[in-house]
Backbone as numpy.savetxt, mean C-alpha at the origin, in Angstrom:
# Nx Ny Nz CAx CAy CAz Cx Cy Cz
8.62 8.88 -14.89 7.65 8.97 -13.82 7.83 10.31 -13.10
6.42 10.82 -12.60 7.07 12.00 -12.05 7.54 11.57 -10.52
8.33 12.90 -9.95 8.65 13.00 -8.85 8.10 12.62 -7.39
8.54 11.86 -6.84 7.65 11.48 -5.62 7.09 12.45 -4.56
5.87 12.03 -4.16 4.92 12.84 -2.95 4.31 12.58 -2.03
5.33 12.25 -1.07 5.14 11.64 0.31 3.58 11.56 0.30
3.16 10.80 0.99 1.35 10.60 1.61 1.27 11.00 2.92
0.73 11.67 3.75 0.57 11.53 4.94 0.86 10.93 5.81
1.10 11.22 7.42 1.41 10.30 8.11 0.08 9.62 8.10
-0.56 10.18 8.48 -2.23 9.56 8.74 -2.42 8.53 7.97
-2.21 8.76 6.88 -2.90 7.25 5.48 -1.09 6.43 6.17
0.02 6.38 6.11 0.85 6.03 5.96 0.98 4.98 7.35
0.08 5.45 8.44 0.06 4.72 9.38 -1.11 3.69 9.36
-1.57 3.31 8.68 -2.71 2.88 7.65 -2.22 1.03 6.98
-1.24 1.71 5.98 0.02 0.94 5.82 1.22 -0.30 6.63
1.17 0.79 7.94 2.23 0.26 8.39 1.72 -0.77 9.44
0.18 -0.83 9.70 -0.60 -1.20 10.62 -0.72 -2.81 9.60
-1.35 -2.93 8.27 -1.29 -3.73 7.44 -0.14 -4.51 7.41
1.12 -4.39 7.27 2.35 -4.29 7.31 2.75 -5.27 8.61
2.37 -4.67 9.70 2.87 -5.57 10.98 1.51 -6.86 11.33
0.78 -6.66 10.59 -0.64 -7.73 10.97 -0.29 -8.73 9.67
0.68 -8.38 8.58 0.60 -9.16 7.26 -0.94 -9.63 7.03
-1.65 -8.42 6.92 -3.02 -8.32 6.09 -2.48 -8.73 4.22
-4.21 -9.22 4.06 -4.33 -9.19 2.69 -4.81 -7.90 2.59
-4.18 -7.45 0.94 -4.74 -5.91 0.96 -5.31 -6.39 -0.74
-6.04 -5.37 -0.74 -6.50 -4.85 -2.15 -6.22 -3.61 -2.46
-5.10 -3.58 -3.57 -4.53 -1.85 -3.39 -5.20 -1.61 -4.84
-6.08 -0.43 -4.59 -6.46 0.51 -6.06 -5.55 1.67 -6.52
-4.48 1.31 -8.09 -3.88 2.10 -8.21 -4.14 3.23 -9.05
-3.39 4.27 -8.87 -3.90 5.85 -9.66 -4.33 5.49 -11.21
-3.57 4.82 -11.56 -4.25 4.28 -13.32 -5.18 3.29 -13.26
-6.02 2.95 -12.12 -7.10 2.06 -12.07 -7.15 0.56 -11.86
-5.61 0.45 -12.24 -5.61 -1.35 -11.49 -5.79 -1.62 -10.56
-5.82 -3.33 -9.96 -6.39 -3.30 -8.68 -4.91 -4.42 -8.88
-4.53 -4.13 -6.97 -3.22 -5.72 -7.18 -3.70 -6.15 -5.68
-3.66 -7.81 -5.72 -3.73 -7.88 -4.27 -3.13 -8.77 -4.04
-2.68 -8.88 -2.58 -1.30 -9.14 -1.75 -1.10 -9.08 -0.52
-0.18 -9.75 -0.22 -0.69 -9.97 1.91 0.88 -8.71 1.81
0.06 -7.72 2.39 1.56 -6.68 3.41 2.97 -6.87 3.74
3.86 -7.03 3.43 4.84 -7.34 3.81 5.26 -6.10 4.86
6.03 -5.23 3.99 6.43 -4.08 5.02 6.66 -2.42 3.65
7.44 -1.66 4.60 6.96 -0.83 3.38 8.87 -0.28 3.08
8.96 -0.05 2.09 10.46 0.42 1.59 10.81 1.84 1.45
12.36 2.14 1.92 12.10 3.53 1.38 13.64 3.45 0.69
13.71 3.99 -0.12 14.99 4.41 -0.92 15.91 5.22 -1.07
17.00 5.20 -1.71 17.97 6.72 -1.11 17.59 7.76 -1.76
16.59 8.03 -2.66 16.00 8.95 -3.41 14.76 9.17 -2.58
14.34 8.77 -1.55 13.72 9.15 -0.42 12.09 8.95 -1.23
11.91 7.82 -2.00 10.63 7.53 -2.00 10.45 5.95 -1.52
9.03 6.00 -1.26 8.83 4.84 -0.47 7.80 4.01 -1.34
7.70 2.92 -0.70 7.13 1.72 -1.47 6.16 0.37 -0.65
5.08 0.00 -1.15 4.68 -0.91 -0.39 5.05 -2.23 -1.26
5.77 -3.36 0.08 6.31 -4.45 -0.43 4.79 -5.57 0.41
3.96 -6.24 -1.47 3.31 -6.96 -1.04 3.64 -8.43 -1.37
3.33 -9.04 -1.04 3.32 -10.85 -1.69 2.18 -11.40 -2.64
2.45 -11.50 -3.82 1.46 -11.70 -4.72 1.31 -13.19 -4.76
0.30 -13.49 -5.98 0.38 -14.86 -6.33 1.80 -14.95 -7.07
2.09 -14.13 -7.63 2.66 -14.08 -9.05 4.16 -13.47 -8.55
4.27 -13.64 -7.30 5.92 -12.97 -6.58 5.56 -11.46 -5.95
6.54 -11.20 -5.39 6.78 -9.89 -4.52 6.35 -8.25 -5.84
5.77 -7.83 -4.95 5.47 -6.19 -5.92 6.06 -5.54 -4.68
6.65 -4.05 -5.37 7.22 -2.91 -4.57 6.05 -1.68 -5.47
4.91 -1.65 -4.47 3.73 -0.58 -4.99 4.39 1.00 -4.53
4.60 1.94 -5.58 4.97 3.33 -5.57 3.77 4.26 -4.28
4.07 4.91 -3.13 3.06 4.58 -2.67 2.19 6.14 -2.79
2.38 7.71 -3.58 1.90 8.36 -3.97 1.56 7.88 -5.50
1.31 6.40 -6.18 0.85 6.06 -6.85 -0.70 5.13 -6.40
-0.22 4.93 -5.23 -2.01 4.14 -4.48 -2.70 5.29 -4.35
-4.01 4.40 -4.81 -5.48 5.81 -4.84 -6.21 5.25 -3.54
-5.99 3.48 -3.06 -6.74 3.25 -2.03 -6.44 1.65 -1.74
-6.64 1.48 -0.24 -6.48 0.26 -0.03 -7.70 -0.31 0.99
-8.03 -2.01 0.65 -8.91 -2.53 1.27 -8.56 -3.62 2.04
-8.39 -3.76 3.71 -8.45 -4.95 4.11 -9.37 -6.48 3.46
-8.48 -6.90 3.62 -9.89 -8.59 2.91 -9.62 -9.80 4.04
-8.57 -9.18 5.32 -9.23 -10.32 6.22 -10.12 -9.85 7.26
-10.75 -10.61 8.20 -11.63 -10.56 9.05 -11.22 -10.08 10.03
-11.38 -9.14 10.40 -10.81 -8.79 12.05 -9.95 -7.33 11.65
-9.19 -7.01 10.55 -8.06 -6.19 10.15 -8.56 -4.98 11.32
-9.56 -4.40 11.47 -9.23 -3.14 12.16 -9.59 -1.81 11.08
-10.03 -2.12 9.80 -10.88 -1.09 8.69 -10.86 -1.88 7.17
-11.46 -0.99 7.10 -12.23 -1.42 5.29 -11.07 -0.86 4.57
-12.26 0.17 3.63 -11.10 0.80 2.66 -10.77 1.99 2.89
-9.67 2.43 2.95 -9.00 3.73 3.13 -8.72 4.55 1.83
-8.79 5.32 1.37 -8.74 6.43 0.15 -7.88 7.18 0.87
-6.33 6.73 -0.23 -5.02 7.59 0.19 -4.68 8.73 -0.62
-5.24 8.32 -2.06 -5.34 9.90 -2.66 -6.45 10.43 -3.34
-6.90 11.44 -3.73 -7.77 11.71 -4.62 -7.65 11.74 -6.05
């Protein structure tokens, strides 16, 4: 995999907002999958990349997070739609 690349604070506070509301998200990833999952919180590692920890049907995912292309609130009230974290 290549090397990690921080995201912005801007998109990253995005995240962390999801994160403390334990939103359902719909995350679109850079190779086109879609995973969705209520927010847990987000991880960072001693190799200093970070990660979004969601709750699936199917158990816990740790999403690479300069691997998300975009994320969509899916409950009512969240506070935004979809955010486009990378191009």
């Amino acid at each position: 995999m290549e090397p990690y690349r921080p995201i912005s604070c801007d998109l990253h506070d995005h995240l962390e907002i999801a994160c403390l509301r334990r939103l359902r998200l719909r995350v679109e990833l850079a190779d086109g999958t879609q995973v969705e999952g209520r927010a847990l919180t987000t991880v960072s590692t001693a190799a200093k990349e970070e990660f979004l920890r969601l709750e699936c049907t199917d158990g816990v995912r740790d999403l690479r997070l300069d691997q998300l292309h975009a994320i969509s609130a899916l409950d009512d009230g969240s506070g935004f739609g979809r955010v486009v974290l990378s191009e």
